Amino acid sequence: MADCLFSKLIVGEIPSKKIYEDEKVFVFQDINPQAPVHFLIIPREHIVGLKEATAKDAEILGYCQLVAAKLGREYKIEEGYRTVYNVGPKSGQSVFHLHLHLIGGRDMKWPPG
């Protein structure tokens, strides 16, 4: 989607602090980190959000979680991290391109907020 902020990040039209990329996903540092590790894992294919995802998107949804686990190991936060899909404006979703938050490197509290 041409007017999507995250789609522009993927193709390099907007700069980001890239952490990882492959043929399926692009990962970058959140611009407003809530923990020492706060990355956004986004599929290269534009999906508006989790509520708009369909059965054909199941593989990429799972793949994003596997990338989070890989990065959790690489960044040595395996003792505790959180993965979060915000769904809709009331959850805090402000960019409507599906993205998985990987948050860790500090103690997490419950409930989250």
Short mmCIF file of C-alpha atoms in Angstrom, two decimals, residues 26-86:
data_model
loop_
_atom_site.label_atom_id
_atom_site.label_comp_id
_atom_site.label_asym_id
_atom_site.label_seq_id
_atom_site.Cartn_x
_atom_site.Cartn_y
_atom_site.Cartn_z
CA PHE A 26 11.10 -6.37 8.20
CA VAL A 27 12.06 -5.59 11.82
CA PHE A 28 13.01 -2.22 13.23
CA GLN A 29 13.45 -0.38 16.53
CA ASP A 30 10.28 1.27 17.88
CA ILE A 31 10.68 5.07 17.82
CA ASN A 32 9.12 5.27 21.31
CA PRO A 33 10.61 2.22 23.06
CA GLN A 34 8.89 0.97 26.22
CA ALA A 35 11.80 -1.27 27.22
CA PRO A 36 15.49 -1.73 26.36
CA VAL A 37 14.39 -4.07 23.56
CA HIS A 38 11.31 -2.85 21.68
CA PHE A 39 11.16 -3.96 18.07
CA LEU A 40 8.33 -3.99 15.55
CA ILE A 41 8.08 -7.06 13.33
CA ILE A 42 6.09 -6.30 10.20
CA PRO A 43 5.15 -8.52 7.30
CA ARG A 44 6.31 -7.24 3.93
CA GLU A 45 2.81 -7.90 2.61
CA HIS A 46 0.40 -5.19 3.69
CA ILE A 47 -2.22 -6.53 6.12
CA VAL A 48 -4.21 -3.78 7.86
CA GLY A 49 -4.33 -5.51 11.24
CA LEU A 50 -5.08 -8.72 13.08
CA LYS A 51 -8.85 -8.33 12.81
CA GLU A 52 -8.50 -8.02 9.03
CA ALA A 53 -6.26 -11.08 8.74
CA THR A 54 -7.69 -14.21 7.16
CA ALA A 55 -6.80 -17.89 7.15
CA LYS A 56 -4.35 -17.23 4.29
CA ASP A 57 -2.39 -14.98 6.69
CA ALA A 58 -1.96 -17.67 9.37
CA GLU A 59 1.53 -18.60 8.18
CA ILE A 60 2.88 -15.03 8.36
CA LEU A 61 1.27 -14.47 11.78
CA GLY A 62 3.09 -17.52 13.12
CA TYR A 63 6.27 -16.59 11.31
CA CYS A 64 6.30 -13.19 13.03
CA GLN A 65 6.19 -15.01 16.39
CA LEU A 66 9.10 -17.25 15.35
CA VAL A 67 11.13 -14.19 14.34
CA ALA A 68 10.35 -12.70 17.76
CA ALA A 69 11.68 -15.87 19.44
CA LYS A 70 14.83 -15.76 17.27
CA LEU A 71 15.45 -12.12 18.19
CA GLY A 72 14.70 -12.88 21.84
CA ARG A 73 17.55 -15.39 21.79
CA GLU A 74 19.89 -13.07 19.89
CA TYR A 75 19.24 -10.14 22.23
CA LYS A 76 19.44 -12.39 25.32
CA ILE A 77 16.00 -11.55 26.72
CA GLU A 78 14.74 -15.13 26.89
CA GLU A 79 14.03 -14.91 30.63
CA GLY A 80 11.12 -12.64 29.87
CA TYR A 81 9.70 -10.75 26.96
CA ARG A 82 6.31 -9.94 25.57
CA THR A 83 4.89 -10.12 22.06
CA VAL A 84 1.86 -7.95 21.38
CA TYR A 85 -0.46 -7.29 18.48
CA ASN A 86 -2.45 -4.13 19.19
#
